[in-house]
Amino acid sequence: MGDEVRIGYSYWGFLGPGITDTPDGGRSHRRTLVDGLRTAGHDIVFLQPNRDLSEAGDDLTDHYRWDIGLPDIDVLFLEWRWPIPGRNTTPCGRPGHTCDLHRQADLLAHYTHRFGTPTILWDKDRQLPATDPLRRTRNITVCEPALRPTRGAVPLLFPVADTAIDAADPAALTALPRPTPLVYVGNQYDRDDAFDTYFAPAAAQLPHLVAGKWADTTRRPYLRFVGRVPFPRVAEIYADALATVLLLPRRYAAAGQMTQRIFEAVLAGCAPLLPADVRGSAAFVPQSLIVRNATDVRHRVGRLAEIAGTGEHARLIAKCLRHLNPFRLSTQLDVLDRLLHHPEPVA
């Protein structure tokens, strides 16, 4: 990347496995990105509290640096936080309060607005309104992990290590026993329509598992919900499964924004079925894994069961691995190379 850049990195989550009761999907890719930036020669200081240590008891301070003051930096990098009523919108010190939003506001006020520090705002959850003035602030570049981001934003996908893709062996992955035909790993957030359209009716006819936070499981008593699971368990669930369905909120689907679930599944040899209404779906999975309804899901799982462990199965997973190329860390570092050295917004 050239000259070293001192990056102040703000995120609310974990670098390590963290705790079970958290929605932090960034654990699948945050450390990959940070380590990639450090390997490229950049200095990173984390600007939110060290939750790995305070909540998970995982001391990473020999390898990484946290500073909850206002250290000298060249670029501010924000994993964007948004108001969550009753949690980060309450007064400091109240029970259940988290200070991620207040801290982010302080960072913006000090670095971005007061000193004009170049700022990269990664809107990972598509929560920043298209009309927000921050999008028109000259020293802010907005990034989104989408193929078709909001006008003026830059695509910055969730990264997966090149070495992880290159080391994956389709023959070895498909030779593993896969006792669970269909799984879903993820939380309910804004996914009810997709869940009821693609997953639930198919799962009702197949052995399955649903891991994640779902508020009203009694409404679907025929499904097997196991609740949130420890982060390392995610890979184990996918390794036991033939297929998953990549369920997305509508705001993600419309922009071609894919979550980390795609590479978590594929690297474990679990075939990712993708709804056809996701924009740019053919860029994410082979055509044979695009589905239009729950009947398609059931038929695809049935076909996977027929070819399980065969050369055809291995070739399909090999195709899925090739579809992960857009997520390669090297590709995302190329994007950041340009932004770190020329961080003005792109028209």
mmCIF file of C-alpha atoms in Angstrom:
data_model
loop_
_atom_site.group_PDB
_atom_site.id
_atom_site.type_symbol
_atom_site.label_atom_id
_atom_site.label_comp_id
_atom_site.label_asym_id
_atom_site.label_seq_id
_atom_site.Cartn_x
_atom_site.Cartn_y
_atom_site.Cartn_z
ATOM 1 C CA MET A 1 0.000 0.000 0.000
ATOM 2 C CA GLY A 2 2.949 2.337 0.156
ATOM 3 C CA ASP A 3 3.489 4.750 3.040
ATOM 4 C CA GLU A 4 2.283 3.824 6.504
ATOM 5 C CA VAL A 5 -1.070 5.296 7.523
ATOM 6 C CA ARG A 6 -2.070 5.623 11.165
ATOM 7 C CA ILE A 7 -5.660 4.371 11.252
ATOM 8 C CA GLY A 8 -8.030 5.015 14.121
ATOM 9 C CA TYR A 9 -10.470 2.096 13.852
ATOM 10 C CA SER A 10 -13.856 2.271 15.592
ATOM 11 C CA TYR A 11 -15.970 -0.879 15.886
ATOM 12 C CA TRP A 12 -18.414 -2.281 18.422
ATOM 13 C CA GLY A 13 -17.721 -5.971 18.732
ATOM 14 C CA PHE A 14 -14.903 -8.460 19.006
ATOM 15 C CA LEU A 15 -11.720 -9.541 17.268
ATOM 16 C CA GLY A 16 -11.801 -12.990 18.844
ATOM 17 C CA PRO A 17 -14.719 -15.399 19.439
ATOM 18 C CA GLY A 18 -16.313 -12.953 21.865
ATOM 19 C CA ILE A 19 -19.437 -13.895 23.780
ATOM 20 C CA THR A 20 -22.430 -15.928 22.648
ATOM 21 C CA ASP A 21 -25.128 -13.355 23.362
ATOM 22 C CA THR A 22 -24.116 -10.792 20.733
ATOM 23 C CA PRO A 23 -25.165 -10.045 17.140
ATOM 24 C CA ASP A 24 -21.597 -9.214 16.059
ATOM 25 C CA GLY A 25 -21.216 -10.731 12.587
ATOM 26 C CA GLY A 26 -17.969 -8.811 12.184
ATOM 27 C CA ARG A 27 -16.087 -11.562 13.992
ATOM 28 C CA SER A 28 -15.983 -13.494 10.721
ATOM 29 C CA HIS A 29 -14.000 -10.825 8.875
ATOM 30 C CA ARG A 30 -12.887 -7.922 11.110
ATOM 31 C CA ARG A 31 -9.635 -9.494 12.246
ATOM 32 C CA THR A 32 -8.902 -10.599 8.684
ATOM 33 C CA LEU A 33 -9.169 -7.000 7.507
ATOM 34 C CA VAL A 34 -7.191 -5.572 10.423
ATOM 35 C CA ASP A 35 -4.390 -8.095 10.034
ATOM 36 C CA GLY A 36 -4.289 -7.423 6.302
ATOM 37 C CA LEU A 37 -3.894 -3.702 6.907
ATOM 38 C CA ARG A 38 -1.180 -4.315 9.496
ATOM 39 C CA THR A 39 0.679 -6.686 7.175
ATOM 40 C CA ALA A 40 0.551 -3.952 4.533
ATOM 41 C CA GLY A 41 2.488 -1.748 6.938
ATOM 42 C CA HIS A 42 -0.199 0.376 8.541
ATOM 43 C CA ASP A 43 -0.549 1.223 12.226
ATOM 44 C CA ILE A 44 -3.972 0.600 13.764
ATOM 45 C CA VAL A 45 -5.372 1.756 17.073
ATOM 46 C CA PHE A 46 -8.860 0.736 18.155
ATOM 47 C CA LEU A 47 -10.951 3.613 19.461
ATOM 48 C CA GLN A 48 -13.845 1.828 21.179
ATOM 49 C CA PRO A 49 -13.525 -0.130 24.463
ATOM 50 C CA ASN A 50 -11.714 -3.480 24.434
ATOM 51 C CA ARG A 51 -14.722 -5.796 24.690
ATOM 52 C CA ASP A 52 -12.563 -8.853 23.995
ATOM 53 C CA LEU A 53 -10.927 -8.259 27.373
ATOM 54 C CA SER A 54 -13.761 -6.775 29.425
ATOM 55 C CA GLU A 55 -16.554 -9.110 28.291
ATOM 56 C CA ALA A 56 -14.912 -12.226 26.867
ATOM 57 C CA GLY A 57 -11.791 -12.302 29.051
ATOM 58 C CA ASP A 58 -9.645 -12.607 25.920
ATOM 59 C CA ASP A 59 -6.453 -10.552 26.320
ATOM 60 C CA LEU A 60 -5.206 -9.524 22.878
ATOM 61 C CA THR A 61 -3.248 -6.493 24.062
ATOM 62 C CA ASP A 62 0.099 -8.110 23.210
ATOM 63 C CA HIS A 63 -0.915 -7.966 19.536
ATOM 64 C CA TYR A 64 -3.316 -5.019 19.209
ATOM 65 C CA ARG A 65 -3.707 -1.539 20.676
ATOM 66 C CA TRP A 66 -6.774 0.159 22.137
ATOM 67 C CA ASP A 67 -7.042 3.830 23.109
ATOM 68 C CA ILE A 68 -10.287 5.360 24.368
ATOM 69 C CA GLY A 69 -8.785 8.843 24.313
ATOM 70 C CA LEU A 70 -8.143 10.868 21.172
ATOM 71 C CA PRO A 71 -4.787 9.657 19.813
ATOM 72 C CA ASP A 72 -2.986 11.161 16.839
ATOM 73 C CA ILE A 73 -4.176 9.444 13.645
ATOM 74 C CA ASP A 74 -4.092 10.035 9.885
ATOM 75 C CA VAL A 75 -7.424 8.427 8.945
ATOM 76 C CA LEU A 76 -10.568 7.651 10.941
ATOM 77 C CA PHE A 77 -12.222 4.335 9.994
ATOM 78 C CA LEU A 78 -15.742 3.783 11.330
ATOM 79 C CA GLU A 79 -17.780 0.598 11.297
ATOM 80 C CA TRP A 80 -20.948 2.665 11.352
ATOM 81 C CA ARG A 81 -23.153 2.587 14.453
ATOM 82 C CA TRP A 82 -26.760 3.799 14.448
ATOM 83 C CA PRO A 83 -29.343 4.637 17.143
ATOM 84 C CA ILE A 84 -30.850 1.574 18.832
ATOM 85 C CA PRO A 85 -33.635 2.754 21.161
ATOM 86 C CA GLY A 86 -33.253 1.583 24.727
ATOM 87 C CA ARG A 87 -29.642 0.620 24.235
ATOM 88 C CA ASN A 88 -27.263 3.256 22.899
ATOM 89 C CA THR A 89 -29.758 6.139 22.998
ATOM 90 C CA THR A 90 -30.167 6.084 26.786
ATOM 91 C CA PRO A 91 -28.122 8.258 29.195
ATOM 92 C CA CYS A 92 -24.691 6.940 30.083
ATOM 93 C CA GLY A 93 -24.745 4.761 33.168
ATOM 94 C CA ARG A 94 -28.309 3.550 32.754
ATOM 95 C CA PRO A 95 -28.794 -0.249 32.964
ATOM 96 C CA GLY A 96 -28.302 -1.841 29.540
ATOM 97 C CA HIS A 97 -26.684 1.271 28.057
ATOM 98 C CA THR A 98 -23.906 0.855 25.529
ATOM 99 C CA CYS A 99 -21.778 3.872 24.678
ATOM 100 C CA ASP A 100 -20.867 2.997 21.098
ATOM 101 C CA LEU A 101 -23.025 5.742 19.581
ATOM 102 C CA HIS A 102 -21.844 8.445 21.987
ATOM 103 C CA ARG A 103 -18.227 7.497 21.360
ATOM 104 C CA GLN A 104 -18.751 7.538 17.603
ATOM 105 C CA ALA A 105 -20.278 11.030 17.845
ATOM 106 C CA ASP A 106 -17.256 12.215 19.829
ATOM 107 C CA LEU A 107 -14.865 10.754 17.250
ATOM 108 C CA LEU A 108 -16.705 12.443 14.387
ATOM 109 C CA ALA A 109 -16.801 15.766 16.226
ATOM 110 C CA HIS A 110 -13.096 15.694 17.089
ATOM 111 C CA TYR A 111 -11.454 14.156 14.043
ATOM 112 C CA THR A 112 -13.841 14.592 11.107
ATOM 113 C CA HIS A 113 -15.437 17.939 11.815
ATOM 114 C CA ARG A 114 -12.909 19.790 13.987
ATOM 115 C CA PHE A 115 -9.645 18.755 12.344
ATOM 116 C CA GLY A 116 -10.847 17.597 8.920
ATOM 117 C CA THR A 117 -9.337 14.119 9.331
ATOM 118 C CA PRO A 118 -10.048 11.919 6.303
ATOM 119 C CA THR A 119 -12.802 9.534 7.380
ATOM 120 C CA ILE A 120 -13.922 6.208 5.938
ATOM 121 C CA LEU A 121 -17.465 5.357 7.035
ATOM 122 C CA TRP A 122 -18.257 1.663 6.424
ATOM 123 C CA ASP A 123 -22.046 1.368 6.533
ATOM 124 C CA LYS A 124 -22.135 -2.393 7.008
ATOM 125 C CA ASP A 125 -25.846 -2.552 7.923
ATOM 126 C CA ARG A 126 -27.191 0.004 5.437
ATOM 127 C CA GLN A 127 -28.356 2.268 8.255
ATOM 128 C CA LEU A 128 -27.041 5.622 6.991
ATOM 129 C CA PRO A 129 -29.866 7.408 5.119
ATOM 130 C CA ALA A 130 -29.176 8.309 1.509
ATOM 131 C CA THR A 131 -29.921 11.942 2.403
ATOM 132 C CA ASP A 132 -27.633 12.120 5.440
ATOM 133 C CA PRO A 133 -25.340 15.187 5.290
ATOM 134 C CA LEU A 134 -22.364 12.975 6.140
ATOM 135 C CA ARG A 135 -22.553 11.605 2.609
ATOM 136 C CA ARG A 136 -21.868 15.102 1.303
ATOM 137 C CA THR A 137 -19.064 15.944 3.742
ATOM 138 C CA ARG A 138 -15.906 16.337 1.680
ATOM 139 C CA ASN A 139 -13.507 14.489 3.975
ATOM 140 C CA ILE A 140 -15.850 11.485 4.406
ATOM 141 C CA THR A 141 -15.965 8.495 2.078
ATOM 142 C CA VAL A 142 -18.923 6.172 2.616
ATOM 143 C CA CYS A 143 -18.350 2.478 1.871
ATOM 144 C CA GLU A 144 -20.975 -0.242 1.674
ATOM 145 C CA PRO A 145 -20.473 -4.030 1.353
ATOM 146 C CA ALA A 146 -22.706 -4.125 -1.719
ATOM 147 C CA LEU A 147 -22.341 -4.657 -5.456
ATOM 148 C CA ARG A 148 -24.730 -1.743 -6.099
ATOM 149 C CA PRO A 149 -24.175 0.666 -3.212
ATOM 150 C CA THR A 150 -25.977 3.942 -2.608
ATOM 151 C CA ARG A 151 -25.034 6.626 -5.130
ATOM 152 C CA GLY A 152 -21.638 8.075 -4.231
ATOM 153 C CA ALA A 153 -20.659 5.172 -1.948
ATOM 154 C CA VAL A 154 -17.760 2.798 -2.637
ATOM 155 C CA PRO A 155 -18.150 -1.002 -2.597
ATOM 156 C CA LEU A 156 -16.099 -2.533 0.229
ATOM 157 C CA LEU A 157 -17.131 -6.153 0.686
ATOM 158 C CA PHE A 158 -16.657 -8.269 3.787
ATOM 159 C CA PRO A 159 -13.193 -9.785 3.318
ATOM 160 C CA VAL A 160 -12.156 -13.412 3.464
ATOM 161 C CA ALA A 161 -8.477 -14.363 3.522
ATOM 162 C CA ASP A 162 -7.108 -15.370 0.129
ATOM 163 C CA THR A 163 -5.305 -18.234 1.833
ATOM 164 C CA ALA A 164 -8.587 -19.610 3.200
ATOM 165 C CA ILE A 165 -10.109 -19.759 -0.282
ATOM 166 C CA ASP A 166 -6.963 -21.168 -1.881
ATOM 167 C CA ALA A 167 -6.557 -23.871 0.782
ATOM 168 C CA ALA A 168 -10.143 -25.135 0.577
ATOM 169 C CA ASP A 169 -10.271 -28.641 -0.939
ATOM 170 C CA PRO A 170 -13.664 -29.380 -2.572
ATOM 171 C CA ALA A 171 -13.041 -33.131 -2.692
ATOM 172 C CA ALA A 172 -12.172 -33.276 1.013
ATOM 173 C CA LEU A 173 -15.106 -31.046 1.966
ATOM 174 C CA THR A 174 -17.663 -33.083 0.045
ATOM 175 C CA ALA A 175 -16.278 -36.359 1.405
ATOM 176 C CA LEU A 176 -17.367 -35.370 4.927
ATOM 177 C CA PRO A 177 -20.596 -36.831 6.310
ATOM 178 C CA ARG A 178 -23.357 -34.213 6.257
ATOM 179 C CA PRO A 179 -26.203 -35.495 8.407
ATOM 180 C CA THR A 180 -28.259 -32.265 8.327
ATOM 181 C CA PRO A 181 -29.792 -31.487 4.923
ATOM 182 C CA LEU A 182 -30.657 -27.823 5.602
ATOM 183 C CA VAL A 183 -29.527 -25.182 8.109
ATOM 184 C CA TYR A 184 -29.843 -21.490 8.701
ATOM 185 C CA VAL A 185 -27.389 -19.559 10.846
ATOM 186 C CA GLY A 186 -28.307 -15.969 11.589
ATOM 187 C CA ASN A 187 -30.600 -13.655 13.494
ATOM 188 C CA GLN A 188 -34.156 -12.687 12.697
ATOM 189 C CA TYR A 189 -33.498 -9.001 12.033
ATOM 190 C CA ASP A 190 -35.722 -7.968 9.083
ATOM 191 C CA ARG A 191 -35.679 -11.463 7.586
ATOM 192 C CA ASP A 192 -39.195 -12.721 8.337
ATOM 193 C CA ASP A 193 -40.462 -12.437 4.763
ATOM 194 C CA ALA A 194 -37.456 -14.210 3.278
ATOM 195 C CA PHE A 195 -37.530 -16.851 6.020
ATOM 196 C CA ASP A 196 -41.217 -17.648 5.430
ATOM 197 C CA THR A 197 -40.839 -17.595 1.642
ATOM 198 C CA TYR A 198 -37.705 -19.669 1.175
ATOM 199 C CA PHE A 199 -36.695 -21.515 4.322
ATOM 200 C CA ALA A 200 -39.565 -22.430 6.641
ATOM 201 C CA PRO A 201 -41.799 -24.409 4.222
ATOM 202 C CA ALA A 202 -38.800 -26.382 2.932
ATOM 203 C CA ALA A 203 -37.403 -27.024 6.413
ATOM 204 C CA ALA A 204 -40.784 -28.355 7.527
ATOM 205 C CA GLN A 205 -40.169 -31.301 5.195
ATOM 206 C CA LEU A 206 -36.477 -31.866 5.961
ATOM 207 C CA PRO A 207 -34.216 -32.472 8.954
ATOM 208 C CA HIS A 208 -32.899 -29.006 9.716
ATOM 209 C CA LEU A 209 -31.547 -26.561 12.286
ATOM 210 C CA VAL A 210 -31.930 -22.823 12.857
ATOM 211 C CA ALA A 211 -29.260 -21.106 14.961
ATOM 212 C CA GLY A 212 -29.573 -17.465 15.971
ATOM 213 C CA LYS A 213 -31.811 -15.041 17.807
ATOM 214 C CA TRP A 214 -35.449 -15.429 16.773
ATOM 215 C CA ALA A 215 -37.967 -13.703 18.987
ATOM 216 C CA ASP A 216 -41.151 -15.727 18.439
ATOM 217 C CA THR A 217 -40.299 -19.355 17.808
ATOM 218 C CA THR A 218 -43.720 -20.547 18.966
ATOM 219 C CA ARG A 219 -45.248 -19.221 15.743
ATOM 220 C CA ARG A 220 -43.320 -21.922 13.892
ATOM 221 C CA PRO A 221 -43.470 -24.931 16.258
ATOM 222 C CA TYR A 222 -42.501 -27.305 13.450
ATOM 223 C CA LEU A 223 -39.028 -25.794 13.173
ATOM 224 C CA ARG A 224 -35.970 -26.611 15.254
ATOM 225 C CA PHE A 225 -34.600 -23.401 16.764
ATOM 226 C CA VAL A 226 -31.495 -23.776 18.946
ATOM 227 C CA GLY A 227 -30.927 -20.105 19.789
ATOM 228 C CA ARG A 228 -27.648 -18.258 19.584
ATOM 229 C CA VAL A 229 -24.558 -20.434 19.493
ATOM 230 C CA PRO A 230 -20.897 -19.672 20.309
ATOM 231 C CA PHE A 231 -19.097 -18.256 17.295
ATOM 232 C CA PRO A 232 -16.813 -21.313 16.749
ATOM 233 C CA ARG A 233 -19.955 -23.467 16.565
ATOM 234 C CA VAL A 234 -21.013 -21.725 13.337
ATOM 235 C CA ALA A 235 -18.361 -23.488 11.260
ATOM 236 C CA GLU A 236 -19.307 -26.817 12.855
ATOM 237 C CA ILE A 237 -22.967 -26.369 11.924
ATOM 238 C CA TYR A 238 -22.095 -25.637 8.300
ATOM 239 C CA ALA A 239 -19.666 -28.571 8.192
ATOM 240 C CA ASP A 240 -22.533 -30.916 9.148
ATOM 241 C CA ALA A 241 -24.944 -29.507 6.563
ATOM 242 C CA LEU A 242 -25.593 -30.062 2.883
ATOM 243 C CA ALA A 243 -27.117 -26.643 2.268
ATOM 244 C CA THR A 244 -28.132 -23.314 3.702
ATOM 245 C CA VAL A 245 -30.284 -20.484 2.374
ATOM 246 C CA LEU A 246 -28.716 -17.030 2.286
ATOM 247 C CA LEU A 247 -31.552 -14.939 3.710
ATOM 248 C CA LEU A 248 -31.193 -11.174 3.400
ATOM 249 C CA PRO A 249 -33.215 -8.166 4.533
ATOM 250 C CA ARG A 250 -34.861 -6.439 1.579
ATOM 251 C CA ARG A 251 -32.532 -3.443 1.860
ATOM 252 C CA TYR A 252 -29.570 -5.804 1.401
ATOM 253 C CA ALA A 253 -31.133 -7.774 -1.450
ATOM 254 C CA ALA A 254 -31.992 -4.629 -3.415
ATOM 255 C CA ALA A 255 -28.376 -3.441 -3.304
ATOM 256 C CA GLY A 256 -26.703 -6.785 -3.915
ATOM 257 C CA GLN A 257 -25.267 -6.811 -0.403
ATOM 258 C CA MET A 258 -24.140 -10.224 0.779
ATOM 259 C CA THR A 259 -23.327 -11.072 4.373
ATOM 260 C CA GLN A 260 -20.432 -13.096 5.716
ATOM 261 C CA ARG A 261 -22.664 -16.183 5.774
ATOM 262 C CA ILE A 262 -21.721 -16.986 2.186
ATOM 263 C CA PHE A 263 -18.054 -17.621 2.873
ATOM 264 C CA GLU A 264 -18.682 -19.145 6.302
ATOM 265 C CA ALA A 265 -20.850 -21.756 4.551
ATOM 266 C CA VAL A 266 -18.787 -22.355 1.416
ATOM 267 C CA LEU A 267 -15.477 -22.712 3.251
ATOM 268 C CA ALA A 268 -17.139 -25.460 5.295
ATOM 269 C CA GLY A 269 -18.452 -27.180 2.161
ATOM 270 C CA CYS A 270 -22.087 -26.212 2.714
ATOM 271 C CA ALA A 271 -23.867 -25.276 -0.519
ATOM 272 C CA PRO A 272 -25.380 -21.751 -0.396
ATOM 273 C CA LEU A 273 -28.848 -21.420 -1.929
ATOM 274 C CA LEU A 274 -29.626 -17.832 -2.873
ATOM 275 C CA PRO A 275 -33.021 -16.248 -3.550
ATOM 276 C CA ALA A 276 -33.389 -14.986 -7.110
ATOM 277 C CA ASP A 277 -34.632 -11.583 -5.935
ATOM 278 C CA VAL A 278 -31.151 -10.686 -4.646
ATOM 279 C CA ARG A 279 -29.678 -8.162 -7.052
ATOM 280 C CA GLY A 280 -26.716 -9.623 -8.899
ATOM 281 C CA SER A 281 -27.420 -13.112 -7.540
ATOM 282 C CA ALA A 282 -25.406 -14.791 -10.319
ATOM 283 C CA ALA A 283 -22.277 -13.035 -9.055
ATOM 284 C CA PHE A 284 -22.569 -14.796 -5.705
ATOM 285 C CA VAL A 285 -23.474 -18.424 -6.461
ATOM 286 C CA PRO A 286 -23.654 -20.818 -9.424
ATOM 287 C CA GLN A 287 -26.883 -20.597 -11.421
ATOM 288 C CA SER A 288 -28.001 -24.023 -10.193
ATOM 289 C CA LEU A 289 -28.112 -22.730 -6.587
ATOM 290 C CA ILE A 290 -30.419 -19.754 -7.287
ATOM 291 C CA VAL A 291 -33.913 -20.448 -5.938
ATOM 292 C CA ARG A 292 -37.296 -18.769 -6.457
ATOM 293 C CA ASN A 293 -39.359 -20.320 -3.677
ATOM 294 C CA ALA A 294 -39.352 -22.987 -0.965
ATOM 295 C CA THR A 295 -40.167 -25.704 -3.498
ATOM 296 C CA ASP A 296 -36.950 -24.866 -5.328
ATOM 297 C CA VAL A 297 -35.084 -25.068 -2.014
ATOM 298 C CA ARG A 298 -36.480 -28.513 -1.272
ATOM 299 C CA HIS A 299 -35.658 -29.775 -4.776
ATOM 300 C CA ARG A 300 -32.097 -28.411 -4.644
ATOM 301 C CA VAL A 301 -31.498 -30.047 -1.281
ATOM 302 C CA GLY A 302 -32.869 -33.303 -2.661
ATOM 303 C CA ARG A 303 -30.481 -33.105 -5.584
ATOM 304 C CA LEU A 304 -27.559 -32.378 -3.267
ATOM 305 C CA ALA A 305 -28.470 -35.462 -1.244
ATOM 306 C CA GLU A 306 -28.353 -37.549 -4.434
ATOM 307 C CA ILE A 307 -24.876 -36.345 -5.426
ATOM 308 C CA ALA A 308 -23.389 -36.045 -1.934
ATOM 309 C CA GLY A 309 -19.774 -37.167 -1.851
ATOM 310 C CA THR A 310 -19.474 -37.554 -5.629
ATOM 311 C CA GLY A 311 -17.307 -35.746 -8.134
ATOM 312 C CA GLU A 312 -20.330 -33.702 -9.212
ATOM 313 C CA HIS A 313 -20.735 -32.486 -5.642
ATOM 314 C CA ALA A 314 -17.048 -31.553 -5.448
ATOM 315 C CA ARG A 315 -17.250 -29.645 -8.740
ATOM 316 C CA LEU A 316 -20.241 -27.683 -7.456
ATOM 317 C CA ILE A 317 -18.408 -26.644 -4.284
ATOM 318 C CA ALA A 318 -15.398 -25.705 -6.432
ATOM 319 C CA LYS A 319 -17.669 -23.359 -8.396
ATOM 320 C CA CYS A 320 -18.934 -21.879 -5.118
ATOM 321 C CA LEU A 321 -15.347 -21.238 -4.040
ATOM 322 C CA ARG A 322 -14.648 -19.388 -7.284
ATOM 323 C CA HIS A 323 -17.681 -17.201 -6.596
ATOM 324 C CA LEU A 324 -15.953 -16.061 -3.394
ATOM 325 C CA ASN A 325 -13.260 -14.266 -5.400
ATOM 326 C CA PRO A 326 -14.944 -10.829 -5.103
ATOM 327 C CA PHE A 327 -14.621 -11.133 -1.309
ATOM 328 C CA ARG A 328 -10.877 -11.792 -1.314
ATOM 329 C CA LEU A 329 -8.921 -9.763 1.207
ATOM 330 C CA SER A 330 -6.460 -8.741 -1.507
ATOM 331 C CA THR A 331 -9.318 -7.168 -3.473
ATOM 332 C CA GLN A 332 -10.645 -5.235 -0.478
ATOM 333 C CA LEU A 333 -7.127 -4.053 0.398
ATOM 334 C CA ASP A 334 -6.822 -2.662 -3.125
ATOM 335 C CA VAL A 335 -9.980 -0.627 -2.477
ATOM 336 C CA LEU A 336 -8.622 0.627 0.831
ATOM 337 C CA ASP A 337 -5.240 1.412 -0.706
ATOM 338 C CA ARG A 338 -6.942 3.998 -2.902
ATOM 339 C CA LEU A 339 -9.151 5.333 -0.132
ATOM 340 C CA LEU A 340 -6.418 5.639 2.481
ATOM 341 C CA HIS A 341 -4.290 7.724 0.181
ATOM 342 C CA HIS A 342 -7.069 9.540 -1.725
ATOM 343 C CA PRO A 343 -10.043 9.407 0.673
ATOM 344 C CA GLU A 344 -12.321 11.989 -0.965
ATOM 345 C CA PRO A 345 -15.796 10.700 -1.852
ATOM 346 C CA VAL A 346 -16.310 9.274 -5.303
ATOM 347 C CA ALA A 347 -19.040 10.966 -7.367
#
